[in-house]
Structure formats: structure tokens, C-alpha cells
């Protein structure tokens, strides 16, 4: 059984004070579900210390704390990389890191090779990578989704051992569904998560490892569609942008996910 994982990608939203206020509002509402649903918030870098601090004050009772993730990192340990943050620097602040989000690939020139280096570095530092893959509209319409996404998965996992691979979370996020209100149908999302992402992982690592790796869907996931998405056999969670910025919507998504277990 794969434990469902819902992660909120806040993108470039919220300063530290607002971030703390938000997670304080989330914590008591999410507490009943955290044992069953791994729940993560990914605020901007500058919020990580304050958010990690606010959540560290929480008692670990039934279940656990809300997890904290970064939205990006650099692969090097340190050095002349102006504006970047390394995995080592995230220690104690984040347990997860989003890697290769399509916005980073599109607007900041991230390549498959860079994504792979970041995954290697994240794993070396004990961070759980949430690795994003997904085709754009033109690729989707050209019918090359399967080939493209499978290629992204292969490139992302290059040189990563089967043991390490088990820890990685893959997020299938069709670019045409991100922030557009146009969600992939549950059938299409499940097909790509299962018959493309998981099948590629099975080719790389064998069926047992592929069955252990969690695969999220992302792209206009919200409190209304999460139930049908999570009911699909190969969808193990969601990477949530817009809806994760609203307490009620995010809590409802976690609640619905827990209720279906
Ligand atoms: P969205 O974003 O939920 O707002 O579509 C998802 C993402 O970019 O991870």
C-alpha cells in the first residue's frame, strides 16, 4: 500500500509572516488526517525557517506534523552560484523538495540533466524529491505525451539506484492543466501515471520498486476533483498549486483523500 501524499506548491506567494499564519490555521484542521495522508506545504525559500519553526512547536501525536518542502534547490554543495540554495542549506528546514517543476523548466531553462543532478543531490542529503514531469499542449496534441513523459522519467532517474528510487515521488503534471482550470480527466491522468510513469519505472527497476514509488497528479487539482482522481489505482497523491493557497480547499482535499482509504 502506497501512502497518499498531497503537497501544496505555493509558488511565489506569501511572505514569512503570512506563511506562519497560514500553517497555524492548517495544523489543527489537518491533524486528524495526517496519520493517513502525508501532507506537505512548499513555501518560498524565505518562509522555510519560520514555517519549520512554527510546525516544530506542534506535538507529534496521532499521525505527524505537516511536512515542509522547498520548491527548488541547486545540485552543488556550495559555491559561486548567485541566488541559489543548496540541499545542505535546507537541512532542518525542509524534508522534501520539488524538482523540475514545469515553470522552472519553461522559464528558468532547467534541463533533464540538471533535474537529474538535483535529484542525486537531494537524495544524498536525505530530502525526498518530488520530481515533476509532463507534456505541453503542443506535445499533447501531437500525440507524443507517452514518449515524452517516459523520456523525462528515464532522464530524471539516470544513475539512481533502486533503493534510492523508492523514496522519490513523481508528479505527473500536464503543462496545459497547470493553473488553467482544465484538469486532465481521471482516466487520462491515471493512464499516464500508470501506463507511462510507473511502467517506465518498472522497466528501470522492476515491478516491485515501481509499485512502491508514489506518483502524484498535478494540474488544476482541487477540492471538487480530488476524490475521483484519488480513486484511480495509479494516482497516489497530488501536487496542488492554486487550491493549496486556501485553507478550506486544501484541508478538504486531505479530508476527502483520507475518507477514501
Ligand atoms: P495548479 O498548479 O494546481 O494551480 O494547476 C499545480 C502545480 O503547478 O504544481
XYZ file of C-alpha atoms and ligand atoms in Angstrom:
270
model
C 0.000 0.000 0.000
C 1.381 3.374 -1.008
C 0.682 6.151 1.479
C -1.063 9.024 -0.298
C 0.896 12.261 -0.453
C -0.657 15.668 -1.069
C 1.732 18.568 -1.469
C 0.876 22.247 -1.760
C 3.114 24.186 -4.131
C 2.688 27.791 -3.056
C 4.891 29.054 -5.901
C 5.908 32.715 -5.473
C 3.225 33.532 -2.944
C 3.379 34.599 0.706
C 5.998 36.242 2.877
C 7.135 34.626 6.174
C 4.553 36.224 8.497
C 1.612 35.222 6.271
C 3.107 31.778 5.785
C 3.245 31.165 9.526
C -0.308 32.382 9.965
C -1.420 30.030 7.198
C 0.246 26.880 8.544
C -1.036 27.681 12.052
C -4.536 27.726 10.610
C -3.901 24.490 8.715
C -2.337 22.427 11.507
C -5.355 21.793 13.782
C -7.643 21.216 10.801
C -5.279 18.716 9.191
C -4.263 16.948 12.395
C -6.985 14.261 12.218
C -5.794 13.121 8.779
C -2.014 13.317 8.965
C -1.570 9.701 10.061
C -3.185 8.501 6.849
C -2.269 11.200 4.371
C 1.260 12.566 4.082
C 0.671 16.289 3.747
C 3.319 18.781 2.707
C 3.490 22.528 2.202
C 6.112 24.047 -0.098
C 6.504 27.757 0.634
C 9.094 30.113 -0.878
C 12.663 29.720 0.466
C 12.464 32.805 2.701
C 9.499 31.292 4.569
C 11.138 27.951 5.324
C 12.782 28.856 8.670
C 9.613 30.441 10.054
C 7.357 27.642 8.791
C 9.692 24.901 10.039
C 9.788 26.661 13.413
C 6.022 27.074 13.616
C 5.442 23.390 12.854
C 8.247 22.155 15.123
C 6.247 23.569 18.009
C 3.450 21.126 17.193
C 3.125 17.996 19.260
C 3.587 14.801 17.308
C 0.532 12.882 18.374
C -1.558 10.569 16.296
C -0.095 10.943 12.855
C 2.585 13.510 12.406
C 3.361 17.070 11.556
C 2.681 18.716 8.271
C 5.772 18.187 6.124
C 7.721 21.102 4.704
C 9.223 21.202 1.236
C 11.307 23.621 -0.815
C 10.285 24.479 -4.376
C 13.745 24.117 -5.881
C 17.415 23.695 -4.968
C 20.827 23.673 -6.609
C 22.797 20.454 -7.113
C 26.131 21.796 -5.856
C 27.063 21.807 -2.163
C 28.033 25.487 -2.236
C 29.983 27.870 -4.424
C 29.683 30.662 -6.947
C 26.011 30.237 -7.871
C 24.460 33.608 -7.127
C 20.882 33.379 -5.951
C 20.860 29.623 -5.453
C 20.244 27.429 -2.390
C 21.828 24.005 -1.866
C 20.393 20.816 -0.424
C 22.800 21.111 2.519
C 21.312 24.520 3.350
C 17.820 23.049 3.505
C 18.794 20.715 6.335
C 16.467 21.140 9.271
C 14.172 23.386 7.230
C 12.675 21.015 4.682
C 12.149 17.291 4.277
C 11.024 17.476 0.649
C 11.988 19.411 -2.444
C 10.113 19.946 -5.690
C 12.483 19.344 -8.591
C 11.996 20.165 -12.264
C 8.640 21.885 -11.980
C 7.475 22.826 -15.480
C 7.658 26.524 -14.574
C 11.353 26.050 -13.779
C 11.880 24.122 -16.986
C 9.956 26.697 -19.069
C 11.042 29.998 -17.522
C 14.422 29.198 -15.988
C 15.912 26.866 -18.549
C 16.048 23.730 -16.406
C 17.076 20.670 -18.355
C 16.616 16.944 -17.825
C 20.292 16.752 -16.969
C 20.053 19.448 -14.306
C 16.939 17.816 -12.889
C 18.831 14.534 -12.571
C 21.750 16.230 -10.782
C 19.345 17.862 -8.354
C 17.648 14.544 -7.582
C 21.008 12.928 -6.885
C 21.980 15.792 -4.543
C 18.595 15.839 -2.787
C 18.766 12.103 -2.080
C 22.348 12.413 -0.828
C 21.051 14.894 1.745
C 18.041 12.843 2.779
C 15.488 15.097 1.096
C 12.517 13.485 -0.622
C 12.447 14.760 -4.201
C 9.075 15.492 -5.780
C 10.077 15.250 -9.422
C 7.797 16.886 -11.964
C 7.240 15.607 -15.479
C 4.598 16.430 -18.041
C 3.975 17.425 -21.634
C 2.855 20.762 -23.019
C -0.238 21.360 -25.111
C 1.534 21.049 -28.473
C 3.093 17.732 -27.458
C -0.235 16.529 -26.168
C -1.980 17.423 -29.413
C 0.831 15.864 -31.450
C 0.259 12.588 -29.604
C 3.775 12.361 -28.177
C 2.826 12.505 -24.478
C 3.781 8.922 -23.682
C 7.143 9.069 -25.399
C 7.993 12.465 -23.943
C 6.980 11.734 -20.342
C 8.677 8.357 -20.386
C 11.854 10.061 -21.631
C 11.672 12.631 -18.831
C 11.342 9.840 -16.256
C 14.342 7.949 -17.670
C 16.467 11.088 -17.673
C 15.412 12.055 -14.151
C 16.320 8.664 -12.678
C 19.626 8.198 -14.518
C 22.206 6.698 -12.165
C 19.770 6.441 -9.255
C 19.739 3.068 -7.511
C 16.597 1.049 -6.925
C 16.839 1.654 -3.177
C 17.082 5.394 -3.651
C 14.334 5.389 -6.253
C 11.803 4.081 -3.749
C 11.992 7.371 -1.833
C 11.306 9.557 -4.852
C 7.853 10.964 -5.560
C 6.989 11.650 -9.202
C 4.405 14.290 -10.081
C 2.789 13.967 -13.491
C 1.718 17.489 -14.358
C 0.479 18.101 -17.895
C 1.512 21.713 -18.534
C -1.776 22.516 -20.245
C -3.587 21.671 -16.992
C -1.489 23.815 -14.648
C -3.290 26.888 -13.412
C -5.773 26.674 -16.270
C -8.746 25.093 -14.538
C -8.502 22.397 -17.215
C -7.811 19.188 -15.302
C -6.817 16.024 -17.129
C -9.676 13.540 -16.952
C -9.190 10.931 -14.275
C -8.754 8.296 -16.979
C -6.047 10.228 -18.810
C -4.260 11.163 -15.571
C -4.336 7.560 -14.403
C -3.166 6.296 -17.774
C -0.078 8.497 -17.788
C 0.682 7.879 -14.096
C 0.332 4.123 -14.526
C 0.914 3.027 -18.104
C 3.635 5.604 -18.713
C 5.363 6.743 -15.481
C 5.006 3.555 -13.422
C 5.605 1.341 -16.453
C 8.825 3.217 -17.214
C 9.911 2.849 -13.581
C 9.161 -0.874 -13.830
C 11.421 -1.126 -16.867
C 14.174 0.654 -14.954
C 13.828 -1.005 -11.545
C 11.427 -3.923 -11.802
C 7.802 -4.187 -10.825
C 8.251 -4.289 -7.020
C 10.120 -0.987 -6.885
C 7.747 0.625 -9.386
C 4.815 -0.425 -7.205
C 6.443 1.230 -4.179
C 7.039 4.628 -5.811
C 4.362 7.231 -5.301
C 3.043 9.088 -8.314
C 1.074 12.294 -7.976
C -1.146 14.049 -10.456
C -0.910 17.841 -10.701
C -2.729 20.455 -12.764
C -5.865 22.212 -11.519
C -6.458 19.592 -8.843
C -8.952 20.967 -6.345
C -11.430 20.010 -3.635
C -14.042 19.076 -6.246
C -11.994 16.700 -8.396
C -9.595 15.220 -5.835
C -11.975 12.418 -4.886
C -12.252 10.975 -8.370
C -8.529 11.425 -9.044
C -7.507 9.695 -5.814
C -9.903 6.835 -6.513
C -7.784 5.872 -9.525
C -5.380 2.986 -8.914
C -2.169 4.611 -10.140
C -2.691 8.086 -8.663
C -1.138 8.236 -5.202
C -1.469 11.906 -4.464
C -1.495 15.381 -5.894
C 0.775 18.356 -6.341
C -1.530 21.280 -5.782
C -0.926 24.901 -6.767
C -3.866 27.307 -6.591
C -6.085 25.251 -4.280
C -3.259 24.819 -1.762
C -3.326 28.555 -1.060
C -6.773 28.314 0.503
C -7.084 26.704 3.945
C -10.554 25.302 3.356
C -9.806 23.874 -0.083
C -6.516 22.260 0.947
C -7.967 20.765 4.133
C -10.943 19.436 2.196
C -8.617 17.740 -0.295
C -6.765 15.994 2.509
C -10.024 15.075 4.237
C -11.518 13.564 1.077
C -8.309 11.620 0.448
C -8.331 10.209 3.987
C -12.021 9.343 3.775
C -11.426 7.175 0.687
C -8.816 4.964 2.345
P -2.326 24.239 -10.133
O -0.714 24.084 -10.077
O -2.871 23.284 -9.110
O -2.573 25.678 -9.751
O -2.749 23.903 -11.503
C -0.127 22.817 -9.951
C 1.369 22.946 -9.986
O 1.895 23.779 -10.740
O 2.082 22.211 -9.273
